[in-house]
Short mmCIF file of N, CA, C and O in Angstrom, two decimals:
data_model
loop_
_atom_site.label_atom_id
_atom_site.label_comp_id
_atom_site.label_asym_id
_atom_site.label_seq_id
_atom_site.Cartn_x
_atom_site.Cartn_y
_atom_site.Cartn_z
N MET A 457 0.85 -1.28 -0.07
CA MET A 457 0.08 0.17 0.01
C MET A 457 1.04 1.37 0.23
O MET A 457 1.90 1.44 0.71
N SER A 458 0.62 2.18 -0.97
CA SER A 458 1.55 3.12 -1.03
C SER A 458 1.13 4.31 0.08
O SER A 458 -0.09 4.30 1.14
N LEU A 459 1.79 5.23 0.16
CA LEU A 459 1.93 6.13 1.36
C LEU A 459 0.67 7.06 1.27
O LEU A 459 -0.07 7.11 2.15
N THR A 460 0.12 7.34 0.12
CA THR A 460 -1.35 8.43 0.02
C THR A 460 -2.23 7.61 0.04
O THR A 460 -3.19 7.98 0.71
N ASN A 461 -2.26 5.73 -0.43
CA ASN A 461 -3.32 5.32 0.23
C ASN A 461 -3.37 5.20 1.73
O ASN A 461 -4.33 5.13 2.44
N SER A 462 -2.57 5.16 2.61
CA SER A 462 -2.30 5.05 4.05
C SER A 462 -2.63 6.59 4.50
O SER A 462 -3.51 6.45 5.75
N ILE A 463 -2.60 7.59 3.87
CA ILE A 463 -3.02 8.75 4.34
C ILE A 463 -4.31 8.72 4.27
O ILE A 463 -5.46 8.90 5.04
N LEU A 464 -5.30 8.27 3.02
CA LEU A 464 -6.56 8.16 3.05
C LEU A 464 -7.20 7.34 3.53
O LEU A 464 -8.20 7.77 4.24
N CYS A 465 -6.57 6.21 3.84
CA CYS A 465 -7.30 4.95 4.90
C CYS A 465 -7.44 5.86 6.39
O CYS A 465 -8.07 5.85 7.04
N LEU A 466 -5.94 6.70 6.67
CA LEU A 466 -6.15 7.10 7.91
C LEU A 466 -7.41 8.04 8.46
O LEU A 466 -7.89 7.95 9.49
N PHE A 467 -7.31 9.01 7.33
CA PHE A 467 -8.44 9.85 7.47
C PHE A 467 -10.16 9.21 7.16
O PHE A 467 -10.88 10.09 7.08
N GLU A 468 -10.17 8.03 6.79
CA GLU A 468 -11.43 7.19 6.42
C GLU A 468 -12.05 7.81 5.17
O GLU A 468 -13.15 7.90 4.99
N ILE A 469 -11.13 8.27 4.46
CA ILE A 469 -11.39 9.02 2.87
C ILE A 469 -11.62 7.74 2.07
O ILE A 469 -10.27 7.33 1.90
N THR A 470 -12.89 7.47 1.70
CA THR A 470 -12.67 6.16 0.46
C THR A 470 -13.35 6.18 -0.93
O THR A 470 -13.90 5.81 -1.30
N ASP A 471 -13.41 7.89 -1.00
CA ASP A 471 -13.88 8.06 -2.47
C ASP A 471 -12.63 7.30 -3.68
O ASP A 471 -11.73 7.63 -3.51
N PRO A 472 -13.22 6.51 -4.56
CA PRO A 472 -12.29 5.96 -5.29
C PRO A 472 -12.06 7.25 -6.46
O PRO A 472 -11.04 6.63 -6.95
N ASN A 473 -12.89 8.07 -6.75
CA ASN A 473 -12.33 8.97 -7.48
C ASN A 473 -11.48 10.28 -7.35
O ASN A 473 -11.40 10.96 -7.72
N LEU A 474 -11.21 10.09 -5.71
CA LEU A 474 -10.16 10.80 -5.33
C LEU A 474 -8.39 10.43 -5.76
O LEU A 474 -8.51 9.17 -5.29
N ILE A 475 -7.87 11.39 -6.35
CA ILE A 475 -6.33 11.24 -6.83
C ILE A 475 -5.63 12.03 -5.86
O ILE A 475 -5.68 13.41 -6.16
N VAL A 476 -4.57 11.47 -4.99
CA VAL A 476 -3.82 12.34 -4.22
C VAL A 476 -2.61 12.79 -5.32
O VAL A 476 -2.00 11.83 -5.74
N THR A 477 -2.23 14.13 -5.48
CA THR A 477 -1.23 14.62 -6.49
C THR A 477 -0.06 14.97 -5.72
O THR A 477 1.00 15.25 -6.05
N GLY A 478 -0.19 15.39 -4.36
CA GLY A 478 0.90 15.67 -3.61
C GLY A 478 0.54 15.99 -2.03
O GLY A 478 -0.50 16.02 -1.50
N ILE A 479 1.74 15.83 -1.16
CA ILE A 479 1.54 16.20 0.27
C ILE A 479 2.81 17.27 0.39
O ILE A 479 3.68 16.96 0.00
N SER A 480 2.49 18.43 1.09
CA SER A 480 3.25 19.41 1.65
C SER A 480 3.46 19.71 3.11
O SER A 480 2.25 19.56 3.61
N LYS A 481 4.45 20.05 3.50
CA LYS A 481 4.33 20.74 5.07
C LYS A 481 4.41 22.13 4.78
O LYS A 481 5.22 22.87 3.85
N GLU A 482 3.92 22.95 5.61
CA GLU A 482 3.58 24.40 5.73
C GLU A 482 3.28 24.90 7.08
O GLU A 482 2.93 24.20 7.92
N ARG A 483 3.56 26.18 7.14
CA ARG A 483 3.27 26.67 8.44
C ARG A 483 2.20 27.66 8.19
O ARG A 483 2.41 28.56 7.17
N CYS A 484 1.23 27.74 9.28
CA CYS A 484 0.08 28.66 8.92
C CYS A 484 0.20 30.07 9.94
O CYS A 484 1.31 30.10 10.55
N SER A 485 -0.34 30.57 9.97
CA SER A 485 -0.22 32.34 10.34
C SER A 485 -0.13 31.88 11.93
O SER A 485 0.49 32.91 12.56
N THR A 486 -0.59 31.09 12.80
CA THR A 486 -0.21 30.95 14.25
C THR A 486 1.13 30.20 14.25
O THR A 486 0.99 29.71 15.56
N ASN A 487 1.81 30.01 13.40
CA ASN A 487 3.44 29.39 13.81
C ASN A 487 2.85 27.92 13.92
O ASN A 487 3.92 27.23 14.38
N GLN A 488 1.88 27.26 13.50
CA GLN A 488 1.77 25.83 13.47
C GLN A 488 2.29 25.22 12.36
O GLN A 488 2.03 25.41 11.38
N ARG A 489 2.68 24.03 12.19
CA ARG A 489 3.20 23.30 11.23
C ARG A 489 2.05 22.31 10.91
O ARG A 489 1.27 21.63 11.90
N ILE A 490 1.87 22.21 9.57
CA ILE A 490 0.49 21.65 9.02
C ILE A 490 0.88 20.92 8.08
O ILE A 490 1.66 21.05 7.38
N HIS A 491 0.27 19.55 7.45
CA HIS A 491 0.38 18.89 6.57
C HIS A 491 -0.51 19.16 5.46
O HIS A 491 -1.86 19.10 5.86
N VAL A 492 -0.27 19.44 4.04
CA VAL A 492 -1.63 20.01 3.00
C VAL A 492 -1.41 18.49 2.18
O VAL A 492 -0.16 18.18 1.47
N VAL A 493 -2.69 18.16 1.97
CA VAL A 493 -2.86 16.95 0.94
C VAL A 493 -3.63 17.68 -0.16
O VAL A 493 -4.55 18.01 -0.08
N HIS A 494 -2.64 17.65 -1.51
CA HIS A 494 -3.34 18.22 -2.66
C HIS A 494 -3.80 17.23 -3.55
O HIS A 494 -3.05 15.84 -3.90
N ALA A 495 -5.14 17.16 -3.51
CA ALA A 495 -5.90 15.71 -4.37
C ALA A 495 -6.82 16.69 -5.33
O ALA A 495 -7.00 17.52 -5.52
N THR A 496 -6.99 15.59 -6.50
CA THR A 496 -8.18 15.91 -7.36
C THR A 496 -9.03 14.61 -7.35
O THR A 496 -8.91 13.83 -7.31
N LEU A 497 -10.49 15.24 -7.52
CA LEU A 497 -11.67 14.57 -7.60
C LEU A 497 -11.88 14.43 -9.35
O LEU A 497 -12.33 15.60 -9.44
N SER A 498 -11.76 13.31 -9.52
CA SER A 498 -12.22 13.60 -11.08
C SER A 498 -12.98 12.08 -11.20
O SER A 498 -12.70 10.62 -10.58
N TYR A 499 -14.00 12.65 -12.05
CA TYR A 499 -14.92 10.93 -12.22
C TYR A 499 -15.62 11.32 -13.57
O TYR A 499 -15.54 12.41 -14.40
N GLN A 500 -16.29 9.80 -14.14
CA GLN A 500 -16.50 10.01 -15.68
C GLN A 500 -18.06 10.67 -15.49
O GLN A 500 -18.61 9.80 -15.14
N LEU A 501 -18.40 11.83 -16.28
CA LEU A 501 -19.94 11.54 -16.34
C LEU A 501 -20.41 11.38 -17.87
O LEU A 501 -19.63 11.54 -18.78
N LEU A 502 -21.85 10.74 -17.53
CA LEU A 502 -21.89 10.10 -18.96
C LEU A 502 -23.12 11.20 -19.45
O LEU A 502 -23.21 10.93 -20.70
N LYS A 503 -23.73 11.92 -18.91
CA LYS A 503 -24.91 12.45 -19.15
C LYS A 503 -24.83 13.66 -18.40
O LYS A 503 -24.33 13.70 -16.94
N CYS A 504 -25.45 15.03 -18.36
CA CYS A 504 -25.62 16.07 -17.61
C CYS A 504 -26.42 15.95 -16.55
O CYS A 504 -27.61 15.28 -17.04
N PRO A 505 -25.79 15.95 -15.27
CA PRO A 505 -26.53 15.58 -14.25
C PRO A 505 -28.17 16.59 -13.76
O PRO A 505 -28.79 16.26 -13.28
N HIS A 506 -28.23 17.84 -14.32
CA HIS A 506 -29.20 18.75 -14.73
C HIS A 506 -30.48 18.45 -15.58
O HIS A 506 -31.75 18.16 -15.16
N CYS A 507 -29.69 18.22 -16.81
CA CYS A 507 -30.69 18.05 -17.97
C CYS A 507 -30.61 16.61 -18.46
O CYS A 507 -31.73 16.24 -19.24
N GLY A 508 -29.87 15.77 -18.37
CA GLY A 508 -29.60 14.13 -18.73
C GLY A 508 -29.13 14.30 -20.37
O GLY A 508 -29.32 13.41 -20.94
N HIS A 509 -28.86 15.37 -20.78
CA HIS A 509 -28.24 15.36 -22.37
C HIS A 509 -26.81 14.76 -22.23
O HIS A 509 -26.21 14.93 -21.59
N LYS A 510 -26.50 14.01 -23.28
CA LYS A 510 -25.50 13.40 -23.37
C LYS A 510 -24.47 13.98 -23.86
O LYS A 510 -23.27 13.81 -23.61
N SER A 511 -24.41 15.09 -24.43
CA SER A 511 -23.31 16.13 -24.86
C SER A 511 -22.96 16.80 -23.61
O SER A 511 -23.52 17.63 -22.94
N LEU A 512 -21.57 17.05 -23.15
CA LEU A 512 -21.08 17.50 -22.09
C LEU A 512 -19.99 18.52 -22.34
O LEU A 512 -19.05 18.42 -23.29
N ILE A 513 -19.96 19.71 -21.67
CA ILE A 513 -18.83 20.67 -21.80
C ILE A 513 -18.41 21.24 -20.40
O ILE A 513 -19.19 21.32 -19.74
N LYS A 514 -17.04 20.70 -20.51
CA LYS A 514 -16.27 20.91 -19.06
C LYS A 514 -15.99 22.48 -18.94
O LYS A 514 -15.09 22.83 -19.86
N ASN A 515 -16.29 23.09 -17.87
CA ASN A 515 -15.94 24.50 -17.70
C ASN A 515 -15.03 24.43 -16.54
O ASN A 515 -15.29 25.72 -15.85
N GLY A 516 -14.18 23.98 -16.16
CA GLY A 516 -13.12 24.13 -15.34
C GLY A 516 -13.17 23.12 -14.09
O GLY A 516 -13.47 22.51 -14.32
N THR A 517 -12.34 24.01 -12.85
CA THR A 517 -12.65 23.11 -11.83
C THR A 517 -12.59 24.26 -10.60
O THR A 517 -12.87 25.25 -10.79
N HIS A 518 -12.86 23.56 -9.68
CA HIS A 518 -13.14 24.30 -8.17
C HIS A 518 -12.27 23.89 -7.03
O HIS A 518 -11.98 22.55 -6.75
N MET A 519 -11.59 24.91 -6.57
CA MET A 519 -11.03 24.50 -5.18
C MET A 519 -11.73 24.60 -3.86
O MET A 519 -12.25 25.57 -3.80
N SER A 520 -11.34 23.64 -3.10
CA SER A 520 -12.08 23.44 -1.76
C SER A 520 -11.07 22.94 -0.80
O SER A 520 -9.94 22.56 -1.08
N HIS A 521 -11.47 23.55 0.51
CA HIS A 521 -10.44 23.68 1.45
C HIS A 521 -11.09 22.78 2.77
O HIS A 521 -12.06 22.84 2.63
N LEU A 522 -10.59 21.41 3.10
CA LEU A 522 -11.08 20.64 4.22
C LEU A 522 -10.34 20.89 5.29
O LEU A 522 -9.18 20.81 5.45
N ARG A 523 -11.07 20.98 6.41
CA ARG A 523 -10.28 21.09 7.64
C ARG A 523 -10.19 19.40 8.19
O ARG A 523 -11.56 19.24 8.46
N LEU A 524 -9.47 18.93 8.61
CA LEU A 524 -9.94 17.54 9.25
C LEU A 524 -9.43 17.53 10.60
O LEU A 524 -8.20 18.39 11.08
N GLY A 525 -9.77 17.20 11.56
CA GLY A 525 -9.59 17.13 12.86
C GLY A 525 -8.23 16.63 13.26
O GLY A 525 -7.71 15.86 12.23
N THR A 526 -7.73 16.84 14.54
CA THR A 526 -6.44 16.04 14.76
C THR A 526 -6.51 14.70 15.07
O THR A 526 -7.98 14.29 15.37
N LEU A 527 -5.62 13.82 14.93
CA LEU A 527 -5.72 12.45 15.48
C LEU A 527 -5.75 12.25 16.97
O LEU A 527 -6.37 11.26 17.30
N SER A 528 -5.13 13.29 17.90
CA SER A 528 -5.49 12.74 19.02
C SER A 528 -6.71 13.28 19.51
O SER A 528 -7.15 12.91 20.61
N GLY A 529 -7.32 13.95 18.93
CA GLY A 529 -8.83 14.48 19.53
C GLY A 529 -9.55 13.73 19.12
O GLY A 529 -10.46 13.25 19.47
#
């Protein structure tokens, strides 16, 4: 099992469409060290979820920030 799979299992993230692209260490404004997991959520759409039409046009991506609790808490 790779390191990225271990991290996803540790936080109980089970979405098969989540692809981890990198992990970095950063310091936030309160001088705390944090680990940032960069990931992409990709899945195949066969039709429009709104109208059901089979022709799709992709209009970009959306960045989300998720805050996970500490492991000791």
